[in-house]
Amino acid sequence: KLAKEAENTITQFAAKRDLWKNLVTEEKAQARIIKMSKAGALKGYHGQLRSLVKIDLKYQKAANTAASGWSTALVVADVDIAFRCIESLKKNKLGMTRFIPLKNIRIPEPLQNIHELGVEGYLPELIRFTEEYRTAVYLVWGDTYVAKDRKSAISLANKGYRVVTLTGDLFEPKGGLLGGHWRRSPDFTKLIPSEESVHDLSTTIKALRKSLSSKMTDLKKSGGSLREFTEYINHFNNVIDGIDLQVRETLET
């Protein structure tokens, strides 16, 4: 039973590890920055912008669409920190990601709220955040209004405003339009085994090897037939060797 559980675990683990290995994407790049921060090698890292603000469920589709990918940007203290992160990503060939250096952002001029029928409001004012992140919020969302429906959005866009509907349709003031089925972007980092889970798997492997060795010894002492059980043991020893190799490769990644 223990051997079969280990085999199932490594099958799932290998698929996730291969996915992670082949995803040279923003998620992998950000995982590197987060690891540096947790190790104490990076001062001035605040986190993903979307984790530093609060957005009511009603406005989440609108805010995520309007951010055009910047809601997952990493907020850091200044541009020097951002450059350190960028150089680390280049050195390790881990993809690209976006940075918002708080100290170096030019404070954008807030727009006036529009009090018209069908207008929910000025997007930054519909987001909750601490004063520390005001410039970051206005950098990403400071040019956008939220409308209740497409009709209201089109009316505002025709007047030269950038508008997003509650359902996530984005209208650019110069005529561009972004729309379709909206769904939350998957967090790939949650699909990938953590370093702790890798160590847990390594512990399981050791327990498995010890258990198989013990059972083999007991069977020899009992004088029972060894042929079938020996084949079984050899098969799972090969499985264990494969797990050991993948654990080592993962820890080196």
CSV table of C-alpha atoms in Angstrom, one decimal:
chain,number,residue,atom,x,y,z
A,1,LYS,CA,0.0,0.0,0.0
A,2,LEU,CA,2.8,2.4,0.9
A,3,ALA,CA,4.6,1.6,-2.3
A,4,LYS,CA,1.5,2.2,-4.4
A,5,GLU,CA,0.8,5.5,-2.7
A,6,ALA,CA,4.4,6.6,-3.4
A,7,GLU,CA,4.0,5.7,-7.0
A,8,ASN,CA,0.8,7.7,-7.3
A,9,THR,CA,2.5,10.6,-5.6
A,10,ILE,CA,5.5,10.7,-7.9
A,11,THR,CA,3.2,10.4,-11.0
A,12,GLN,CA,1.4,13.6,-9.9
A,13,PHE,CA,4.6,15.2,-8.7
A,14,ALA,CA,6.4,14.5,-12.0
A,15,ALA,CA,3.6,16.0,-14.0
A,16,LYS,CA,3.6,19.2,-11.9
A,17,ARG,CA,7.4,19.5,-11.9
A,18,ASP,CA,7.5,19.1,-15.7
A,19,LEU,CA,4.8,21.8,-16.1
A,20,TRP,CA,6.8,24.1,-13.9
A,21,LYS,CA,10.1,23.3,-15.7
A,22,ASN,CA,8.5,24.2,-19.1
A,23,LEU,CA,6.8,27.4,-17.9
A,24,VAL,CA,9.4,30.0,-18.3
A,25,THR,CA,6.7,32.6,-17.6
A,26,GLU,CA,5.9,35.4,-15.3
A,27,GLU,CA,4.8,33.0,-12.6
A,28,LYS,CA,8.2,31.3,-12.5
A,29,ALA,CA,10.0,34.7,-12.5
A,30,GLN,CA,7.9,35.9,-9.6
A,31,ALA,CA,8.5,32.7,-7.7
A,32,ARG,CA,12.2,33.5,-7.9
A,33,ILE,CA,11.7,37.0,-6.5
A,34,ILE,CA,9.5,35.7,-3.6
A,35,LYS,CA,12.1,33.1,-2.8
A,36,MET,CA,14.8,35.8,-2.6
A,37,SER,CA,12.6,37.9,-0.3
A,38,LYS,CA,11.9,35.0,2.0
A,39,ALA,CA,15.6,34.2,2.2
A,40,GLY,CA,16.3,37.8,3.3
A,41,ALA,CA,18.3,38.5,0.2
A,42,LEU,CA,15.9,41.2,-1.0
A,43,LYS,CA,14.9,44.1,1.1
A,44,GLY,CA,12.1,46.4,-0.1
A,45,TYR,CA,9.9,43.8,-1.7
A,46,HIS,CA,6.2,44.4,-0.9
A,47,GLY,CA,4.3,41.7,-2.9
A,48,GLN,CA,1.9,41.5,-5.8
A,49,LEU,CA,-0.2,44.6,-6.3
A,50,ARG,CA,-3.4,42.6,-6.1
A,51,SER,CA,-2.4,41.2,-2.8
A,52,LEU,CA,-1.9,44.7,-1.4
A,53,VAL,CA,-5.3,46.1,-2.2
A,54,LYS,CA,-8.9,45.1,-1.5
A,55,ILE,CA,-11.4,44.9,-4.3
A,56,ASP,CA,-15.1,44.1,-3.6
A,57,LEU,CA,-16.4,41.1,-5.6
A,58,LYS,CA,-18.7,43.4,-7.5
A,59,TYR,CA,-15.7,45.2,-9.1
A,60,GLN,CA,-13.2,42.4,-9.5
A,61,LYS,CA,-13.9,41.7,-13.1
A,62,ALA,CA,-13.7,45.4,-14.0
A,63,ALA,CA,-10.5,45.9,-12.0
A,64,ASN,CA,-8.7,42.9,-13.4
A,65,THR,CA,-9.5,43.7,-17.0
A,66,ALA,CA,-8.7,47.4,-16.6
A,67,ALA,CA,-5.3,46.5,-15.1
A,68,SER,CA,-4.2,44.9,-18.4
A,69,GLY,CA,-1.9,42.5,-16.5
A,70,TRP,CA,-0.5,45.0,-14.1
A,71,SER,CA,-2.5,43.7,-11.1
A,72,THR,CA,0.1,40.9,-10.7
A,73,ALA,CA,3.0,43.3,-10.9
A,74,LEU,CA,5.5,43.1,-8.1
A,75,VAL,CA,5.6,46.2,-5.9
A,76,VAL,CA,9.1,47.1,-4.7
A,77,ALA,CA,10.6,50.0,-2.8
A,78,ASP,CA,12.5,51.6,-5.6
A,79,VAL,CA,14.0,51.1,-9.1
A,80,ASP,CA,17.3,49.8,-7.7
A,81,ILE,CA,15.5,46.9,-6.1
A,82,ALA,CA,13.7,46.3,-9.4
A,83,PHE,CA,17.0,46.2,-11.3
A,84,ARG,CA,18.4,43.7,-8.8
A,85,CYS,CA,15.4,41.5,-9.4
A,86,ILE,CA,15.7,41.9,-13.2
A,87,GLU,CA,19.4,41.0,-13.2
A,88,SER,CA,18.7,37.9,-11.1
A,89,LEU,CA,16.0,36.8,-13.6
A,90,LYS,CA,18.3,37.3,-16.5
A,91,LYS,CA,21.1,35.4,-14.9
A,92,ASN,CA,18.9,32.4,-14.1
A,93,LYS,CA,16.9,32.6,-17.4
A,94,LEU,CA,13.6,32.7,-15.5
A,95,GLY,CA,11.5,34.8,-17.7
A,96,MET,CA,10.1,38.3,-17.2
A,97,THR,CA,7.7,40.1,-14.9
A,98,ARG,CA,6.5,43.6,-14.1
A,99,PHE,CA,7.7,45.8,-11.3
A,100,ILE,CA,6.2,48.9,-9.7
A,101,PRO,CA,9.0,50.9,-7.8
A,102,LEU,CA,7.0,53.0,-5.3
A,103,LYS,CA,9.7,55.6,-4.8
A,104,ASN,CA,10.2,56.3,-8.5
A,105,ILE,CA,6.6,56.6,-9.7
A,106,ARG,CA,5.5,60.0,-10.8
A,107,ILE,CA,2.3,60.7,-9.0
A,108,PRO,CA,-0.5,60.7,-11.6
A,109,GLU,CA,-3.1,63.4,-11.6
A,110,PRO,CA,-6.4,61.9,-10.4
A,111,LEU,CA,-9.4,62.3,-12.7
A,112,GLN,CA,-12.6,63.9,-11.6
A,113,ASN,CA,-15.5,61.6,-10.7
A,114,ILE,CA,-18.3,61.5,-13.1
A,115,HIS,CA,-21.8,61.6,-11.8
A,116,GLU,CA,-23.9,60.3,-14.6
A,117,LEU,CA,-26.6,57.7,-14.9
A,118,GLY,CA,-25.0,54.3,-15.5
A,119,VAL,CA,-21.6,55.2,-14.1
A,120,GLU,CA,-20.4,53.2,-11.0
A,121,GLY,CA,-17.5,55.5,-10.3
A,122,TYR,CA,-13.9,56.3,-10.8
A,123,LEU,CA,-12.1,53.0,-10.5
A,124,PRO,CA,-9.3,53.9,-7.9
A,125,GLU,CA,-12.0,55.2,-5.6
A,126,LEU,CA,-13.7,51.8,-5.7
A,127,ILE,CA,-10.5,50.1,-4.5
A,128,ARG,CA,-9.4,50.0,-0.8
A,129,PHE,CA,-5.7,50.4,-0.1
A,130,THR,CA,-3.3,52.0,2.4
A,131,GLU,CA,-1.8,55.4,1.6
A,132,GLU,CA,1.6,53.7,0.9
A,133,TYR,CA,0.2,52.2,-2.2
A,134,ARG,CA,-1.8,55.1,-3.6
A,135,THR,CA,0.7,55.9,-6.4
A,136,ALA,CA,0.7,52.2,-7.5
A,137,VAL,CA,-3.1,52.1,-7.6
A,138,TYR,CA,-3.4,55.3,-9.6
A,139,LEU,CA,-0.6,54.2,-11.9
A,140,VAL,CA,-2.6,51.0,-12.9
A,141,TRP,CA,-6.2,52.2,-12.6
A,142,GLY,CA,-6.0,55.9,-12.5
A,143,ASP,CA,-7.3,56.4,-16.1
A,144,THR,CA,-10.4,54.3,-15.9
A,145,TYR,CA,-14.0,54.6,-14.9
A,146,VAL,CA,-16.5,51.8,-14.2
A,147,ALA,CA,-19.8,51.6,-16.0
A,148,LYS,CA,-22.8,49.5,-15.1
A,149,ASP,CA,-23.4,48.3,-18.7
A,150,ARG,CA,-22.1,48.5,-22.3
A,151,LYS,CA,-24.5,51.4,-23.2
A,152,SER,CA,-23.2,53.6,-20.5
A,153,ALA,CA,-19.6,52.5,-21.3
A,154,ILE,CA,-19.9,53.4,-25.0
A,155,SER,CA,-21.4,56.8,-24.1
A,156,LEU,CA,-18.4,57.6,-21.9
A,157,ALA,CA,-15.8,56.2,-24.3
A,158,ASN,CA,-17.3,58.4,-27.0
A,159,LYS,CA,-16.5,61.4,-24.8
A,160,GLY,CA,-12.8,60.3,-24.6
A,161,TYR,CA,-12.8,58.3,-21.4
A,162,ARG,CA,-11.4,54.8,-20.7
A,163,VAL,CA,-14.2,52.7,-19.4
A,164,VAL,CA,-14.7,49.2,-18.1
A,165,THR,CA,-18.1,47.5,-17.4
A,166,LEU,CA,-18.9,45.5,-14.3
A,167,THR,CA,-18.7,42.3,-16.5
A,168,GLY,CA,-15.2,43.2,-17.7
A,169,ASP,CA,-15.6,44.7,-21.1
A,170,LEU,CA,-13.0,47.4,-21.7
A,171,PHE,CA,-13.6,50.4,-23.9
A,172,GLU,CA,-10.6,52.5,-24.9
A,173,PRO,CA,-11.2,56.2,-25.6
A,174,LYS,CA,-9.7,55.8,-29.1
A,175,GLY,CA,-12.0,53.0,-30.1
A,176,GLY,CA,-10.3,49.8,-29.0
A,177,LEU,CA,-12.4,47.2,-27.3
A,178,LEU,CA,-11.5,44.2,-25.1
A,179,GLY,CA,-14.2,41.7,-24.2
A,180,GLY,CA,-15.3,38.1,-24.0
A,181,HIS,CA,-15.7,35.4,-21.4
A,182,TRP,CA,-13.9,36.5,-18.2
A,183,ARG,CA,-12.3,34.2,-15.8
A,184,ARG,CA,-9.7,34.6,-13.0
A,185,SER,CA,-6.1,34.0,-14.2
A,186,PRO,CA,-4.8,30.7,-12.7
A,187,ASP,CA,-2.1,31.0,-10.0
A,188,PHE,CA,0.4,28.5,-11.4
A,189,THR,CA,2.5,28.7,-8.3
A,190,LYS,CA,-0.2,26.8,-6.4
A,191,LEU,CA,0.1,23.9,-8.9
A,192,ILE,CA,3.8,23.4,-8.2
A,193,PRO,CA,5.0,21.4,-5.2
A,194,SER,CA,6.6,23.6,-2.6
A,195,GLU,CA,10.1,22.9,-1.3
A,196,GLU,CA,8.5,21.5,1.9
A,197,SER,CA,6.4,19.0,-0.1
A,198,VAL,CA,9.6,17.9,-1.9
A,199,HIS,CA,11.3,17.2,1.5
A,200,ASP,CA,8.1,15.4,2.7
A,201,LEU,CA,8.3,13.2,-0.4
A,202,SER,CA,11.9,12.5,0.3
A,203,THR,CA,11.0,11.4,3.9
A,204,THR,CA,8.3,9.1,2.5
A,205,ILE,CA,10.8,7.6,0.1
A,206,LYS,CA,13.2,6.7,3.0
A,207,ALA,CA,10.3,5.2,4.9
A,208,LEU,CA,9.3,3.2,1.9
A,209,ARG,CA,12.8,1.8,1.3
A,210,LYS,CA,13.1,0.9,5.0
A,211,SER,CA,9.7,-0.8,5.0
A,212,LEU,CA,10.4,-2.9,1.9
A,213,SER,CA,13.8,-3.9,3.3
A,214,SER,CA,12.2,-5.0,6.5
A,215,LYS,CA,9.4,-6.9,4.8
A,216,MET,CA,12.0,-8.7,2.6
A,217,THR,CA,14.0,-9.7,5.7
A,218,ASP,CA,10.9,-11.0,7.4
A,219,LEU,CA,9.8,-13.1,4.4
A,220,LYS,CA,13.3,-14.6,4.1
A,221,LYS,CA,13.1,-15.6,7.7
A,222,SER,CA,9.7,-17.2,7.3
A,223,GLY,CA,10.9,-19.4,4.4
A,224,GLY,CA,8.1,-18.2,2.1
A,225,SER,CA,8.2,-18.0,-1.7
A,226,LEU,CA,10.4,-15.1,-2.7
A,227,ARG,CA,10.1,-15.0,-6.4
A,228,GLU,CA,6.9,-13.0,-6.8
A,229,PHE,CA,7.7,-10.7,-3.9
A,230,THR,CA,11.2,-10.1,-5.1
A,231,GLU,CA,9.9,-8.9,-8.5
A,232,TYR,CA,7.5,-6.7,-6.7
A,233,ILE,CA,10.4,-5.3,-4.6
A,234,ASN,CA,12.6,-4.7,-7.6
A,235,HIS,CA,9.9,-2.9,-9.4
A,236,PHE,CA,9.3,-0.4,-6.6
A,237,ASN,CA,13.0,0.0,-5.9
A,238,ASN,CA,13.2,1.2,-9.5
A,239,VAL,CA,10.3,3.6,-8.7
A,240,ILE,CA,12.1,4.8,-5.6
A,241,ASP,CA,15.3,5.4,-7.6
A,242,GLY,CA,13.3,7.5,-10.1
A,243,ILE,CA,11.7,9.5,-7.2
A,244,ASP,CA,15.1,10.1,-5.7
A,245,LEU,CA,16.5,11.5,-9.0
A,246,GLN,CA,13.5,13.8,-9.5
A,247,VAL,CA,13.7,15.1,-5.9
A,248,ARG,CA,17.4,15.9,-6.4
A,249,GLU,CA,16.7,17.6,-9.8
A,250,THR,CA,13.9,19.7,-8.3
A,251,LEU,CA,15.9,20.8,-5.3
A,252,GLU,CA,18.6,21.9,-7.7
A,253,THR,CA,16.2,24.0,-9.8
